[in-house]
Coordinates of C-alpha atoms (C1' of nucleotides) in Angstrom, one line a residue:
Chain A
X10 CA 0.0 -6.8 -10.6
X11 CA -2.3 -8.6 -12.7
X12 CA -5.0 -10.9 -11.2
X13 CA -3.7 -14.5 -11.6
X14 CA -7.2 -15.8 -11.9
X15 CA -7.6 -13.6 -14.9
X16 CA -4.4 -14.7 -16.3
X17 CA -5.7 -18.2 -16.1
X18 CA -9.2 -17.6 -17.4
X19 CA -8.6 -15.0 -19.9
X20 CA -5.2 -15.8 -21.2
X21 CA -5.9 -14.9 -24.9
X22 CA -7.1 -11.5 -23.8
X23 CA -4.1 -10.9 -21.6
X24 CA -1.5 -12.0 -24.2
X25 CA -3.2 -9.9 -26.8
X26 CA -3.5 -6.8 -24.7
X27 CA 0.0 -6.9 -23.5
X28 CA 1.3 -7.3 -27.0
X29 CA -0.2 -4.0 -27.9
X30 CA 2.6 -2.5 -25.6
X31 CA 5.1 -4.6 -27.5
X32 CA 5.3 -6.8 -24.3
X33 CA 5.8 -10.4 -25.0
X34 CA 4.1 -12.4 -22.3
X35 CA 5.5 -15.9 -21.8
X36 CA 2.4 -17.9 -21.2
X37 CA 3.9 -21.2 -21.4
X38 CA 6.3 -20.3 -18.7
X39 CA 3.8 -18.9 -16.3
X40 CA 1.2 -21.7 -16.9
X41 CA 4.0 -24.2 -16.2
X42 CA 5.1 -22.6 -13.0
X43 CA 1.5 -22.3 -11.9
X44 CA 0.6 -25.8 -12.4
X45 CA 3.6 -27.0 -10.6
X46 CA 2.7 -24.4 -7.7
X47 CA -1.0 -25.7 -7.6
X48 CA 0.0 -29.2 -7.5
X49 CA 2.7 -28.9 -4.9
X50 CA 0.7 -26.4 -2.8
X51 CA -2.3 -28.7 -2.7
X52 CA -0.3 -31.6 -1.7
X53 CA 1.7 -29.7 0.9
X54 CA -1.6 -28.5 2.6
X55 CA -2.9 -31.9 2.6
X56 CA 0.3 -33.2 4.4
X57 CA 0.0 -30.2 6.7
X58 CA -3.5 -31.1 7.5
X59 CA -2.6 -34.6 8.4
X60 CA 0.2 -33.5 10.6
X61 CA -2.1 -31.0 12.5
X62 CA -4.4 -33.9 13.1
X63 CA -1.8 -36.2 14.6
X64 CA -0.3 -33.5 16.6
X65 CA -3.7 -32.9 18.3
X66 CA -3.9 -36.6 18.7
X67 CA -0.6 -36.5 20.5
X68 CA -1.8 -33.8 22.7
X69 CA -5.0 -35.7 23.7
X70 CA -3.0 -38.9 24.3
X71 CA -0.6 -37.2 26.4
X72 CA -3.2 -35.7 28.8
X73 CA -4.4 -39.4 29.3
X74 CA -0.8 -40.5 29.9
X75 CA -0.9 -42.7 27.0
X76 CA 2.1 -43.9 24.9
X77 CA 2.6 -41.4 22.0
X78 CA 6.1 -42.8 20.7
X79 CA 4.6 -44.4 17.7
X80 CA 2.3 -41.3 16.7
X81 CA 5.5 -39.1 17.3
X82 CA 7.5 -41.3 15.0
X83 CA 5.0 -40.9 12.3
X84 CA 4.7 -37.1 12.8
X85 CA 8.4 -36.8 12.6
X86 CA 8.5 -38.3 9.2
X87 CA 5.7 -36.1 7.9
X88 CA 7.5 -33.0 9.4
X89 CA 10.6 -33.8 7.5
X90 CA 8.7 -34.3 4.3
X91 CA 6.8 -31.0 4.7
X92 CA 9.9 -29.4 5.3
X93 CA 11.4 -30.6 2.0
X94 CA 8.4 -29.7 0.1
X95 CA 8.0 -26.3 1.6
X96 CA 11.5 -25.4 0.4
X97 CA 10.4 -26.4 -3.2
X98 CA 7.2 -24.5 -3.0
X99 CA 9.2 -21.4 -1.6
X100 CA 11.3 -21.4 -4.6
X101 CA 8.6 -21.8 -6.9
X102 CA 6.7 -18.8 -5.3
X103 CA 9.5 -16.6 -5.6
X104 CA 9.9 -17.4 -9.1
X105 CA 6.2 -16.7 -9.8
X106 CA 6.4 -13.7 -7.8
X107 CA 9.3 -12.2 -9.8
X108 CA 7.4 -13.3 -12.9
X109 CA 4.1 -11.7 -12.2
X110 CA 5.5 -8.5 -10.6
X111 CA 7.5 -7.7 -13.8
X112 CA 4.3 -8.0 -16.0
X113 CA 2.9 -4.4 -17.0
X114 CA -0.8 -3.5 -16.5
X115 CA -3.5 -4.1 -19.2
X116 CA -4.3 -1.2 -21.2
X117 CA -7.7 0.1 -21.8
X118 CA -9.2 -0.5 -25.2
X119 CA -9.5 3.1 -26.1
X120 CA -5.7 3.7 -25.7
X121 CA -4.3 4.3 -29.2
X122 CA -2.1 2.0 -30.8
X123 CA 1.5 3.0 -31.5
X124 CA 5.2 2.3 -30.9
X125 CA 6.5 5.5 -29.1
X126 CA 5.7 9.0 -28.3
X127 CA 5.3 10.1 -31.8
X128 CA 2.2 8.2 -32.1
X129 CA 0.5 9.6 -29.0
X130 CA -2.9 10.9 -29.9
X131 CA -4.0 14.4 -29.6
X132 CA -7.3 14.7 -27.7
X133 CA -7.8 18.6 -27.5
X134 CA -5.9 21.9 -27.7
X135 CA -6.5 24.6 -25.3
X136 CA -5.4 28.1 -25.9
X137 CA -3.4 29.1 -28.9
X138 CA 0.3 29.9 -28.9
X139 CA 1.0 33.6 -28.5
X140 CA 2.4 35.4 -31.5
X141 CA 5.6 37.5 -30.6
X142 CA 6.6 40.5 -32.5
X143 CA 10.2 39.8 -31.5
X144 CA 12.2 36.7 -31.2
X145 CA 11.3 35.0 -28.0
X146 CA 14.1 34.1 -25.6
X147 CA 14.3 30.7 -24.0
X148 CA 13.8 30.4 -20.3
X149 CA 17.5 30.4 -19.5
X150 CA 18.3 33.5 -21.5
X151 CA 15.5 35.1 -19.7
X152 CA 16.7 33.9 -16.3
X153 CA 20.3 33.5 -16.4
X154 CA 22.0 35.9 -13.9
X155 CA 18.5 36.9 -12.8
X156 CA 17.5 33.9 -10.7
X157 CA 18.2 30.7 -12.4
X158 CA 21.7 29.8 -11.5
X159 CA 22.8 26.7 -12.9
X160 CA 26.4 27.0 -12.2
X161 CA 25.7 27.2 -8.5
X162 CA 23.8 23.9 -8.7
X163 CA 26.7 22.3 -10.4
X164 CA 28.9 23.7 -7.7
X165 CA 27.0 22.6 -4.9
X166 CA 26.0 19.3 -6.3
X167 CA 26.7 18.6 -9.9
X168 CA 25.1 18.6 -13.4
X169 CA 21.2 18.8 -13.6
X170 CA 20.8 20.7 -10.4
X171 CA 19.7 24.2 -10.2
X172 CA 19.6 27.1 -7.7
X173 CA 16.7 29.6 -8.0
X174 CA 17.0 33.0 -6.6
X175 CA 14.8 36.1 -6.0
X176 CA 11.8 36.5 -8.2
X177 CA 12.1 33.0 -9.8
X178 CA 12.5 31.3 -6.4
X179 CA 9.3 33.4 -5.5
X180 CA 7.6 32.5 -8.7
X181 CA 8.0 28.8 -8.0
X182 CA 6.6 29.1 -4.4
X183 CA 3.8 31.3 -5.6
X184 CA 2.8 28.6 -8.2
X185 CA 3.1 26.0 -5.5
X186 CA 0.6 27.8 -3.3
X187 CA -1.7 28.6 -6.0
X188 CA -1.7 25.0 -7.2
X189 CA -2.3 23.5 -3.7
X190 CA -5.0 26.1 -2.6
X191 CA -6.9 25.6 -5.8
X192 CA -6.9 21.8 -5.6
X193 CA -8.1 22.1 -1.8
X194 CA -10.6 24.7 -2.1
X195 CA -12.0 24.3 -5.6
X196 CA -11.4 20.5 -6.3
X197 CA -11.9 18.9 -3.0
X198 CA -8.5 17.5 -2.3
X199 CA -7.1 16.9 1.2
X200 CA -3.6 18.3 1.7
X201 CA -0.9 15.9 2.8
X202 CA 2.8 16.1 3.7
X203 CA 4.6 12.9 3.6
X204 CA 8.4 11.6 3.7
X205 CA 10.8 12.1 0.9
X206 CA 12.5 8.8 1.6
X207 CA 10.6 5.7 0.9
X208 CA 11.3 2.1 1.5
X209 CA 11.3 -0.8 -1.0
X210 CA 7.8 -1.9 -0.1
X211 CA 6.4 1.4 -1.1
X212 CA 8.1 1.4 -4.3
X213 CA 7.0 -2.2 -5.1
X214 CA 3.5 -1.1 -4.3
X215 CA 3.2 1.6 -7.0
X216 CA 5.4 -0.3 -9.5
X217 CA 8.8 1.6 -9.7
X218 CA 10.4 -1.6 -8.2
X219 CA 11.4 -4.2 -9.3
X220 CA 11.9 -3.2 -12.8
X221 CA 13.0 0.6 -12.8
X222 CA 15.6 0.8 -10.1
X223 CA 18.0 2.7 -12.3
X224 CA 15.6 5.7 -12.4
X225 CA 16.0 6.1 -8.7
X226 CA 18.7 7.5 -6.1
X227 CA 19.3 4.7 -3.5
X228 CA 20.6 5.7 -0.1
X229 CA 23.5 3.9 1.5
X230 CA 22.8 1.6 4.4
X231 CA 21.0 -1.6 5.3
X232 CA 17.5 -0.1 5.2
X233 CA 17.0 -0.1 1.3
X234 CA 15.7 3.4 1.2
X235 CA 15.2 5.5 -1.7
X236 CA 14.7 9.2 -2.6
X237 CA 11.2 9.4 -3.7
X238 CA 10.9 10.0 -7.6
X239 CA 7.3 11.2 -7.3
X240 CA 4.8 12.0 -4.5
X241 CA 2.9 9.2 -6.2
X242 CA 4.9 6.7 -4.1
X243 CA 4.5 8.0 -0.6
X244 CA 0.9 9.2 -1.0
X245 CA -0.5 6.2 -2.9
X246 CA 1.1 4.0 -0.3
X247 CA -1.0 5.6 2.4
X248 CA -3.5 3.1 1.2
X249 CA -1.3 0.1 1.5
X250 CA -2.6 -2.7 3.5
X251 CA -5.7 -0.6 4.3
X252 CA -9.4 -1.6 4.1
X253 CA -11.2 1.6 3.5
X254 CA -14.9 2.2 4.4
X255 CA -17.1 2.7 1.2
X256 CA -18.4 6.1 2.7
X257 CA -15.0 7.7 2.6
X258 CA -14.5 7.0 -1.1
X259 CA -13.4 8.7 -3.2
X260 CA -10.3 9.7 -1.3
X261 CA -8.4 12.6 -2.8
X262 CA -5.0 13.9 -1.8
X263 CA -2.9 16.6 -3.0
X264 CA 0.7 16.6 -2.0
X265 CA 3.8 18.7 -2.9
X266 CA 7.3 17.0 -2.8
X267 CA 10.5 17.4 -4.4
X268 CA 11.2 14.7 -6.9
X269 CA 14.6 13.0 -7.4
X270 CA 15.2 11.1 -10.5
X271 CA 18.6 9.8 -11.7
X272 CA 17.6 10.4 -15.4
X273 CA 19.7 7.5 -16.3
X274 CA 19.5 7.1 -20.1
X275 CA 18.6 10.7 -20.8
X276 CA 22.1 11.9 -21.3
X277 CA 22.2 14.6 -23.9
X278 CA 18.4 15.0 -23.7
X279 CA 17.2 18.5 -22.4
X280 CA 20.5 19.4 -21.1
X281 CA 19.9 23.2 -21.2
X282 CA 18.2 25.0 -18.4
X283 CA 15.7 23.5 -16.0
X284 CA 13.7 21.2 -18.3
X285 CA 15.1 18.0 -17.0
X286 CA 16.8 17.8 -13.6
X287 CA 17.7 15.3 -10.8
X288 CA 15.8 17.4 -8.4
X289 CA 12.5 19.2 -9.1
X290 CA 9.3 20.3 -7.2
X291 CA 5.9 18.7 -8.2
X292 CA 2.3 19.0 -6.9
X293 CA 0.6 15.6 -7.2
X294 CA -3.2 14.5 -7.2
X295 CA -3.9 11.1 -6.0
X296 CA -7.3 9.4 -6.0
X297 CA -8.5 6.3 -4.6
X298 CA -12.0 5.3 -6.0
X299 CA -14.3 2.3 -6.5
X300 CA -13.6 0.4 -9.8
X301 CA -16.9 1.7 -11.3
X302 CA -15.9 5.1 -10.8
X303 CA -12.3 5.3 -12.1
X304 CA -13.0 6.1 -15.7
X305 CA -15.0 9.3 -14.6
X306 CA -12.2 9.8 -12.0
X307 CA -9.5 10.1 -14.8
X308 CA -11.4 12.8 -16.8
X309 CA -12.1 14.7 -13.5
X310 CA -8.4 14.5 -12.3
X311 CA -7.1 15.5 -15.6
X312 CA -9.5 18.4 -15.6
X313 CA -8.1 19.4 -12.3
X314 CA -4.5 19.6 -13.6
X315 CA -5.8 21.6 -16.6
X316 CA -7.6 24.0 -14.3
X317 CA -4.2 25.3 -13.3
X318 CA -3.1 25.7 -16.8
X319 CA -6.1 27.6 -17.6
X320 CA -5.8 29.7 -14.7
X321 CA -2.2 30.6 -15.8
X322 CA -3.4 31.3 -19.4
X323 CA -0.8 28.8 -20.7
X324 CA -1.5 27.2 -24.1
X325 CA -1.5 23.4 -23.8
X326 CA -2.8 20.4 -25.4
X327 CA -3.9 16.9 -24.1
X328 CA -2.7 13.7 -25.6
X329 CA -3.5 10.1 -24.8
X330 CA -0.4 8.0 -24.7
X331 CA -0.2 5.4 -27.2
X332 CA 0.1 1.7 -26.4
X333 CA 3.9 1.9 -26.9
X334 CA 4.5 4.9 -24.6
X335 CA 2.2 4.5 -21.8
X336 CA 3.8 3.6 -18.3
X337 CA 4.3 0.3 -16.7
X338 CA 1.4 0.5 -14.2
X339 CA -0.9 2.6 -16.1
X340 CA -4.0 1.3 -17.8
X341 CA -4.6 4.7 -19.4
X342 CA -2.8 8.0 -19.5
X343 CA -3.3 11.6 -20.6
X344 CA -0.3 13.8 -20.8
X345 CA -0.7 17.5 -20.6
X346 CA 1.7 19.3 -22.7
X347 CA 2.4 23.1 -22.2
X348 CA 3.5 25.3 -25.2
X349 CA 7.2 26.1 -25.2
X350 CA 7.7 29.1 -27.4
X351 CA 11.6 28.7 -27.6
X352 CA 11.1 25.0 -28.9
X353 CA 7.9 25.8 -31.0
X354 CA 6.5 22.7 -29.5
X355 CA 4.4 21.2 -26.5
X356 CA 6.2 19.6 -23.8
X357 CA 4.9 17.5 -20.8
X358 CA 4.0 19.1 -17.8
X359 CA 1.6 16.7 -16.3
X360 CA 0.8 13.1 -16.6
X361 CA -2.5 11.8 -15.4
X362 CA -3.0 8.0 -15.1
X363 CA -5.6 5.4 -14.3
X364 CA -3.8 2.4 -12.7
X365 CA -7.2 0.7 -12.0
X366 CA -6.5 -2.1 -9.5
X367 CA -2.9 -2.8 -10.6
X368 CA -1.2 -0.8 -7.7
X369 CA -4.0 -1.9 -5.3
X370 CA -3.3 -5.6 -5.8
X371 CA 0.4 -5.0 -5.1
X372 CA -0.3 -3.0 -2.0
X373 CA -3.4 -4.9 -0.8
X374 CA -5.5 -1.8 -0.8
X375 CA -9.1 -2.5 -0.4
X376 CA -12.4 -1.1 0.4
X377 CA -15.5 -2.5 1.9
X378 CA -19.0 -1.7 1.5
X379 CA -21.5 -1.4 4.4
X380 CA -24.0 -3.7 2.9
X381 CA -22.2 -6.8 1.7
X382 CA -19.2 -7.4 3.8
X383 CA -16.9 -8.3 0.8
X384 CA -13.7 -6.4 0.3
X385 CA -12.7 -5.2 -3.2
X386 CA -9.5 -3.6 -4.4
X387 CA -9.6 0.1 -4.8
X388 CA -8.7 1.9 -8.0
X389 CA -5.9 4.3 -7.8
X390 CA -5.1 7.4 -10.0
X391 CA -2.6 10.1 -10.1
X392 CA -1.5 13.1 -11.9
X393 CA 0.6 16.0 -11.6
X394 CA -1.0 19.2 -10.9
X395 CA 1.5 20.4 -12.1
X396 CA 5.4 19.9 -12.4
X397 CA 6.6 23.2 -10.9
X398 CA 9.9 23.6 -12.8
X399 CA 8.5 23.3 -16.1
X400 CA 5.5 25.7 -14.9
X401 CA 8.2 28.2 -14.2
X402 CA 9.7 27.6 -17.5
X403 CA 6.4 28.0 -19.3
X404 CA 5.5 31.1 -17.6
X405 CA 9.0 32.7 -18.2
X406 CA 8.7 31.9 -21.9
X407 CA 5.1 32.4 -22.5
X408 CA 4.8 35.8 -20.6
X409 CA 8.0 37.4 -21.6
X410 CA 8.1 40.8 -23.2
X411 CA 10.5 42.4 -25.6
X412 CA 12.4 43.9 -22.9
X413 CA 12.9 40.7 -21.1
X414 CA 10.6 41.2 -18.3
X415 CA 7.8 39.0 -17.5
X416 CA 4.1 39.7 -17.1
X417 CA 2.8 37.8 -14.2
X418 CA -0.5 36.0 -15.1
X419 CA -3.5 37.5 -13.3
X420 CA -4.2 34.3 -11.1
X421 CA -0.7 34.6 -9.6
X422 CA -0.6 38.3 -8.8
X423 CA -1.8 38.1 -5.4
X424 CA 0.5 35.2 -4.5
X425 CA 3.5 37.1 -5.9
X426 CA 2.5 40.5 -5.0
X427 CA 3.5 42.1 -8.3
X428 CA 2.3 42.1 -11.8
X429 CA 5.8 42.1 -13.4
X430 CA 9.1 40.4 -12.6
X431 CA 12.6 40.5 -13.9
X432 CA 12.0 44.0 -15.2
X433 CA 15.7 45.0 -14.0
Chain B
rG15 C1' 23.6 7.0 20.9
rG16 C1' 23.0 4.6 26.3
rA17 C1' 19.4 2.0 29.8
rG18 C1' 14.8 -0.3 30.4
rA19 C1' 9.6 -1.9 29.0
rG20 C1' 6.7 -3.6 25.1
rG21 C1' 4.3 -5.1 20.1
rU22 C1' -2.0 -10.1 20.1
rG23 C1' -8.5 -9.5 16.1
rG24 C1' -12.1 -2.4 14.6
rC25 C1' -10.6 -1.0 19.9
rU26 C1' -9.3 -2.3 25.3
rG27 C1' -7.0 -6.5 27.1
rA28 C1' -6.3 -12.2 28.6
rG29 C1' -3.2 -15.8 27.3
rU30 C1' 4.7 -19.1 29.0
rG31 C1' 4.2 -25.4 24.7
rG32 C1' -1.2 -29.1 23.1
rU33 C1' -8.9 -29.4 20.2
rU34 C1' -6.4 -21.1 20.7
rG35 C1' -8.1 -17.9 14.7
rA36 C1' -7.2 -17.0 19.7
rA37 C1' -11.0 -15.7 26.8
rA38 C1' -13.5 -11.4 28.2
rG39 C1' -15.2 -6.6 27.6
rC40 C1' -16.4 -2.5 24.3
rG41 C1' -18.0 -1.3 19.4
rC42 C1' -20.7 -2.9 15.1
rU43 C1' -24.7 -6.2 12.3
rC44 C1' -29.1 -9.0 12.7
rC45 C1' -33.2 -11.0 15.4
rC46 C1' -36.4 -11.3 20.0
rC47 C1' -38.5 -8.6 24.0
rU48 C1' -40.1 -3.7 25.7
rG49 C1' -46.1 1.5 25.1
rC50 C1' -42.3 5.9 24.1
rU51 C1' -33.7 7.3 20.8
rA52 C1' -33.2 3.4 28.2
rA53 C1' -32.4 -1.6 30.0
rG54 C1' -32.6 -6.9 28.9
rG55 C1' -32.0 -11.6 26.1
rG56 C1' -30.0 -14.5 21.6
rA57 C1' -27.0 -15.1 17.2
rG58 C1' -23.1 -13.1 14.3
rU59 C1' -18.6 -10.0 13.6
rA60 C1' -10.4 -10.8 10.6
rU61 C1' -7.5 -11.3 6.0
rA62 C1' -5.4 -14.1 2.2
rG63 C1' -4.3 -18.5 -0.8
rG64 C1' -6.1 -23.3 -2.5
rG65 C1' -10.3 -26.9 -3.5
rU66 C1' -14.7 -24.6 -6.4
rA67 C1' -18.8 -21.4 -11.0
rA68 C1' -19.8 -19.6 -5.8
rU69 C1' -19.5 -14.0 -1.1
rC70 C1' -22.5 -21.4 1.3
rC71 C1' -19.0 -25.3 2.6
rC72 C1' -13.9 -27.7 3.3
rC73 C1' -8.3 -27.2 3.7
rU74 C1' -3.9 -24.1 4.5
rA75 C1' -1.5 -19.7 6.5
rU76 C1' -1.4 -15.4 9.6
rC77 C1' -0.9 -13.1 17.3
rG78 C1' 5.3 -6.8 14.4
rA79 C1' 8.8 -9.5 10.2
rG80 C1' 12.1 -13.4 9.0
rG81 C1' 14.7 -17.8 10.9
rG82 C1' 15.5 -21.9 14.5
rU83 C1' 13.9 -25.7 18.4
rU84 C1' 9.6 -29.3 18.7
rC85 C1' 5.3 -34.4 16.9
rG86 C1' 2.9 -29.5 18.0
rA87 C1' 4.6 -22.3 19.3
rA88 C1' 0.9 -16.3 20.3
rU89 C1' 3.8 -19.0 24.1
rC90 C1' 10.9 -21.2 24.1
rC91 C1' 15.8 -19.3 21.4
rC92 C1' 18.1 -16.1 17.5
rU93 C1' 18.3 -11.7 14.1
rC94 C1' 15.8 -7.5 12.4
rC95 C1' 11.8 -3.6 12.4
rC96 C1' 8.8 -0.4 15.2
rU97 C1' 6.4 1.9 19.7
rC98 C1' 6.8 3.8 24.8
rU99 C1' 9.8 5.6 29.4
rC100 C1' 14.2 7.7 31.4
rC101 C1' 19.3 9.8 30.2
rG102 C1' 22.4 12.1 26.3
rC103 C1' 22.5 15.1 21.8
rC104 C1' 19.8 18.4 18.6
rA105 C1' 16.3 21.7 14.4

RNA sequence: GGAGAGGUGGCUGAGUGGUUGAAAGCGCUCCCCUGCUAAGGGAGUAUAGGGUAAUCCCCUAUCGAGGGUUCGAAUCCCUCCCUCUCCGCCA
């Protein structure tokens, strides 16, 4: 959520910034609503103040057994009036809230301009794609009948679900442990475990709602529960309605969860194998920092995700998402893209974003310094460190041998207990 | 799932219709006193929105959430959420 004071004072800047996303900000509408709100609210509060005074007077008069019928009559009228105004005000507030909640975050000045993912800016490349002296297979050719069981997923649930077996299930678990261990012991994150079902408030807090409900799986029942689409939601919401002491900042959490995404609107995209599924595992990094630290924190967090790719000797590149591709809540996003030999291209395996105070304002997540007692919104960041299914995919494809076996990357050997898998 | 109790400020905990944003205690901050990290005295100590340039000041809201009764509700009524105890079921 954007700061309404900023909307008022730096209107031009906001309009310009949002237009870089291709977002058309209807300032006239907002200004109109705000003006009405301000007037009505000021008047209403004034009336309320009067009523409060009269009520106190009545109280005092009754104590001394004086006649209060005249005052009560006056108060009755005021009460009716206020009730009426409040109804109008509430309606207005709902409209304003709806409007403001659907505004995306402002993007940083160094976010490249562009209309879609084709115009994302490559920042750096690390490692180089391995040359194969045979035609590399794709991950499904490698894993089919040997641990990646798409048919079983379809039988149990439906399309876009998978079953993993044996070495490949083990590989995923080994990766999971490597990632969490690394982030905890080398990068200073605290491990957390959270619910996989989240409520509406949590989704509003991080920005998945109200605009992106079609991406989510909603549960039946009156509770308005959803399956979590990313650990970002439950983990970042740990800060909701909290005031953190400045000494504990930055707070850094690492968390593994499955992620459930309806993938509505992605029909026909990545239909083969485990690239894009309704359920996948992910290790997520989340940070809460002071606003002055969030630029550095994004670089740091991105580096933490990269460290995993480096450990695994996977070739990747870092791109800065352009203004047309960047997410709704994000001010700046780096995607990490891993080399996928079968597609001869880099594919997203992590997305690291700085949300500045956008989520914090929605969640009322603040911090307070010891010296001056003022509260300030925290800045939140998160990034995948990494998406597990795609890491499994990348390892299978990048470390395949001519005979279809997979050489296990050094960093993983202790976790897996072998240096080669799928050697039939 | 059944029966009962309860949800008040950083914490403990008073408060069943009237100057209560809320007693008291603890904690915390600042000051005073005190010849030694003890004791005592004083002041302060929620969040958000609006008026404002303002972290002073003024107004409004908030005692789990939402609605209702009333001139006036932390206090009465209704619905929901959550916590605790006992029983049942269960990994």
